[in-house]
Amino acid sequence: GAVVSQHPSWVICKSGTSVKIECRSLDFQATTMFWYRQFPKQSLMLMATSNEGSKATYEQGVEKDKFLINHASLTLSTLTVTSAHPEDSSFYICSAVALQGAEDTQYFGPGTRLTVL
Amino acid sequence: QKEVEQDPGPLSVPEGAIVSLNCTYSNSAFQYFMWYRQYSRKGPELLMYTYSSGNKEDGRFTAQVDKSSKYISLFIRDSQPSDSATYLCAMSVTNAGKSTFGDGTTLTVKP
């Protein structure tokens, strides 16, 4: 199946710093990527929909100025957590949509674990 | 009330057992139904994908969707220790659109 990578796989940062997470579709082009957040023992919560060449669409309650999303190419979307705080510590997972006709499929990345001290 | 409710776990079964995992939902607009498997500290892996009502089988896995009852299930036959993971149901209105996930059921298959 299609492969989606994320970088870094884990990151530890100090409170107040910004962290950038990359999501890449390695063997297909993705006009749409999604960013999810998962807290321990909880499910994935959609944060935003990232469309190549346009502004991201954020879910209710997600601060767009805090979680900056850039989808500059058909294979790369980035999520920047600005002025991170301990409550932002979470597992961030992206997914990319592979267009396959009637069976467009969403492929998930391996996730990035963010710890804010 | 959550849009998607998943039977809480954890679930522990002996090797070879048949496992049933279930979700209910409230949004009648959902048309696409997925089951994902997630190992600890990893991203979700798509197991089964079903459009609208009906059954779909893939090896030891069978997915069932009953839109009239707003109920979906995943059955695992001849469960193996390697099946031990958290299983997430997910649903979307459009094909590969933004998904709403259940909270997950953690399954342990004991040798």
Coordinates of C-alpha atoms in Angstrom, one line a residue:
Chain A
G1 CA 0.0 0.0 0.0
A2 CA 0.9 3.7 -0.2
V3 CA 3.4 5.0 2.3
V4 CA 3.1 8.1 4.4
S5 CA 6.0 9.3 6.5
Q6 CA 6.3 11.8 9.4
H7 CA 9.3 13.6 10.7
P8 CA 10.4 13.7 13.4
S9 CA 9.0 10.6 15.0
W10 CA 9.4 12.1 18.4
V11 CA 10.4 15.5 19.8
I12 CA 10.9 17.0 23.2
C13 CA 10.9 20.8 23.5
K14 CA 10.8 23.5 26.1
S15 CA 7.6 25.4 26.8
G16 CA 7.3 28.5 24.6
T17 CA 9.2 27.1 21.6
S18 CA 7.8 26.2 18.2
V19 CA 7.9 22.7 16.7
K20 CA 7.4 21.8 13.0
I21 CA 6.2 18.3 12.0
E22 CA 6.4 17.1 8.4
C23 CA 4.0 14.7 6.7
R24 CA 5.1 13.3 3.4
S25 CA 3.3 11.0 0.9
L26 CA 6.2 8.9 -0.4
D27 CA 4.9 7.2 -3.5
F28 CA 1.7 9.2 -4.4
Q29 CA 0.5 12.7 -4.7
A30 CA -2.0 13.9 -2.1
T31 CA -4.1 17.0 -2.7
T32 CA -5.7 16.4 0.7
M33 CA -4.0 15.6 4.0
F34 CA -5.5 15.5 7.5
W35 CA -3.9 16.2 10.8
Y36 CA -5.1 14.4 13.9
R37 CA -4.2 14.5 17.6
Q38 CA -4.4 11.6 19.9
F39 CA -4.1 11.8 23.7
P40 CA -3.1 8.7 25.7
K41 CA -5.8 6.1 25.7
Q42 CA -8.1 8.3 23.6
S43 CA -9.1 8.2 20.0
L44 CA -7.9 10.3 17.1
M45 CA -9.4 13.8 17.0
L46 CA -9.3 15.6 13.7
M47 CA -7.6 19.0 14.0
A48 CA -7.6 20.2 10.4
T49 CA -7.9 19.4 6.7
S50 CA -5.0 20.5 4.6
N51 CA -5.5 21.1 0.9
E52 CA -2.6 21.7 -1.4
G53 CA -2.4 25.3 -2.5
S54 CA -5.1 26.6 -0.2
K55 CA -5.7 27.5 3.4
A56 CA -6.3 24.7 5.8
T57 CA -9.8 24.1 7.3
Y58 CA -9.7 23.8 11.0
E59 CA -12.1 21.9 13.2
Q60 CA -14.1 23.7 15.9
G61 CA -12.0 24.5 18.9
V62 CA -8.7 24.2 17.2
E63 CA -6.7 27.4 17.2
K64 CA -5.5 28.1 13.7
D65 CA -2.9 30.7 14.9
K66 CA -1.4 28.1 17.2
F67 CA -1.4 25.1 14.9
L68 CA -0.1 26.4 11.6
I69 CA -0.6 24.2 8.6
N70 CA 1.2 24.5 5.3
H71 CA 0.5 22.2 2.3
A72 CA 3.0 23.6 -0.2
S73 CA 3.3 20.7 -2.5
L74 CA 1.4 17.5 -3.4
T75 CA 3.6 15.4 -1.3
L76 CA 4.3 17.5 1.8
S77 CA 2.2 19.1 4.5
T78 CA 3.6 20.6 7.7
L79 CA 2.1 21.3 11.1
T80 CA 3.8 23.9 13.3
V81 CA 2.9 24.0 16.9
T82 CA 3.7 27.6 17.9
S83 CA 4.6 28.6 21.5
A84 CA 4.1 25.0 22.6
H85 CA 2.9 24.4 26.2
P86 CA 2.8 21.2 28.2
E87 CA -0.9 20.7 27.4
D88 CA 0.1 20.4 23.7
S89 CA 2.0 17.2 24.5
S90 CA 0.3 14.6 22.4
F91 CA 0.6 12.1 19.5
Y92 CA 0.2 14.0 16.2
I93 CA -0.8 11.8 13.3
C94 CA -1.3 12.9 9.7
S95 CA -3.0 11.1 6.9
A96 CA -2.9 11.5 3.1
V97 CA -5.6 10.7 0.6
A98 CA -4.5 8.6 -2.4
L99 CA -6.9 9.2 -5.3
Q100 CA -7.8 5.7 -6.6
G101 CA -11.0 6.3 -8.4
A102 CA -13.9 4.7 -6.6
E103 CA -11.7 3.7 -3.8
D104 CA -9.9 6.8 -2.7
T105 CA -8.0 5.7 0.4
Q106 CA -6.7 7.6 3.4
Y107 CA -3.3 6.4 4.5
F108 CA -1.9 7.3 7.9
G109 CA 1.6 8.3 8.9
P110 CA 3.4 6.6 11.9
G111 CA 2.8 9.6 14.1
T112 CA 4.9 12.1 15.9
R113 CA 5.1 12.1 19.7
L114 CA 5.5 15.7 21.1
T115 CA 6.5 16.2 24.7
V116 CA 6.6 19.8 25.9
L117 CA 8.5 20.3 29.1
Chain B
Q1 CA -23.2 12.5 23.0
K2 CA -20.4 11.4 20.8
E3 CA -21.2 10.8 17.1
V4 CA -19.4 7.4 17.3
E5 CA -19.6 5.1 20.2
Q6 CA -17.3 2.1 20.4
D7 CA -17.7 -0.8 22.8
P8 CA -15.2 -0.1 25.6
G9 CA -12.5 -2.6 26.4
P10 CA -10.2 -4.0 27.2
L11 CA -11.0 -7.3 25.7
S12 CA -9.0 -10.4 26.5
V13 CA -9.6 -13.7 24.6
P14 CA -7.8 -17.0 24.2
E15 CA -6.0 -17.8 20.9
G16 CA -8.4 -19.2 18.3
A17 CA -11.4 -17.4 19.7
I18 CA -13.8 -15.4 17.6
V19 CA -13.7 -11.7 18.4
S20 CA -16.5 -9.2 17.9
L21 CA -15.9 -5.5 17.9
N22 CA -18.7 -3.1 17.7
C23 CA -19.6 0.6 17.1
T24 CA -22.7 2.6 16.9
Y25 CA -23.2 6.0 15.4
S26 CA -25.7 8.8 15.3
N27 CA -24.9 10.7 12.1
S28 CA -27.0 9.1 9.3
A29 CA -24.9 10.9 6.7
F30 CA -22.0 8.5 7.3
Q31 CA -21.6 6.4 4.2
Y32 CA -18.1 5.0 4.5
F33 CA -17.0 2.8 7.4
M34 CA -13.5 1.8 8.3
W35 CA -11.8 -0.4 10.8
Y36 CA -8.2 0.4 11.8
R37 CA -5.7 -1.5 13.9
Q38 CA -3.3 0.6 16.0
Y39 CA -0.3 -0.8 17.8
S40 CA 1.2 1.1 20.7
R41 CA 2.9 4.4 19.7
K42 CA 2.2 3.7 16.0
G43 CA -0.2 5.2 13.4
P44 CA -3.4 3.5 12.5
E45 CA -3.4 0.8 9.8
L46 CA -6.4 0.3 7.6
L47 CA -7.9 -3.1 8.0
M48 CA -11.3 -3.0 6.4
Y49 CA -13.3 -0.4 4.3
T50 CA -17.0 -0.7 3.6
Y51 CA -19.3 1.5 1.7
S52 CA -22.9 1.6 2.9
S53 CA -24.6 -1.5 4.3
G54 CA -23.5 -5.0 3.9
N55 CA -20.7 -7.4 4.7
K56 CA -17.1 -7.6 3.5
E57 CA -14.7 -10.4 4.2
D58 CA -10.9 -10.4 4.0
G59 CA -9.2 -13.4 5.3
R60 CA -10.0 -13.8 9.0
F61 CA -11.7 -10.4 9.1
T62 CA -15.3 -9.7 8.4
A63 CA -16.8 -6.2 8.5
Q64 CA -20.6 -5.7 8.8
V65 CA -22.5 -2.5 8.4
D66 CA -26.2 -2.1 9.3
K67 CA -27.1 1.4 8.4
S68 CA -30.7 1.0 9.5
S69 CA -29.5 0.3 13.0
K70 CA -26.5 2.6 12.7
Y71 CA -24.3 -0.3 13.9
I72 CA -21.1 -1.7 12.6
S73 CA -19.1 -4.7 13.6
L74 CA -15.7 -6.3 12.9
F75 CA -15.3 -10.0 13.4
I76 CA -11.9 -11.7 13.8
R77 CA -11.9 -15.5 13.3
D78 CA -9.2 -17.7 14.7
S79 CA -7.7 -14.9 16.6
Q80 CA -3.9 -14.9 17.0
P81 CA -1.6 -13.2 19.6
S82 CA -0.4 -11.0 16.8
D83 CA -3.9 -9.5 16.6
S84 CA -3.4 -7.9 20.0
A85 CA -3.8 -4.2 19.4
T86 CA -6.2 -1.4 19.7
Y87 CA -9.0 -1.5 17.1
L88 CA -10.6 1.8 16.0
C89 CA -13.8 2.2 14.0
A90 CA -14.1 5.3 11.9
M91 CA -16.7 6.8 9.6
S92 CA -16.9 9.5 7.0
V93 CA -19.5 11.1 4.9
T94 CA -17.5 11.3 1.8
N95 CA -15.0 8.8 0.3
A96 CA -11.7 9.3 2.1
G97 CA -13.1 12.4 3.7
K98 CA -12.5 13.6 7.2
S99 CA -13.1 10.7 9.6
T100 CA -14.8 10.5 13.0
F101 CA -13.2 7.8 15.1
G102 CA -14.5 5.7 18.0
D103 CA -12.4 5.6 21.2
G104 CA -11.0 2.2 20.3
T105 CA -11.1 -1.2 21.9
T106 CA -7.9 -2.8 23.1
L107 CA -7.7 -6.5 22.3
T108 CA -5.4 -9.0 23.9
V109 CA -5.2 -12.5 22.5
K110 CA -3.5 -14.9 24.9
P111 CA -1.6 -17.8 23.6

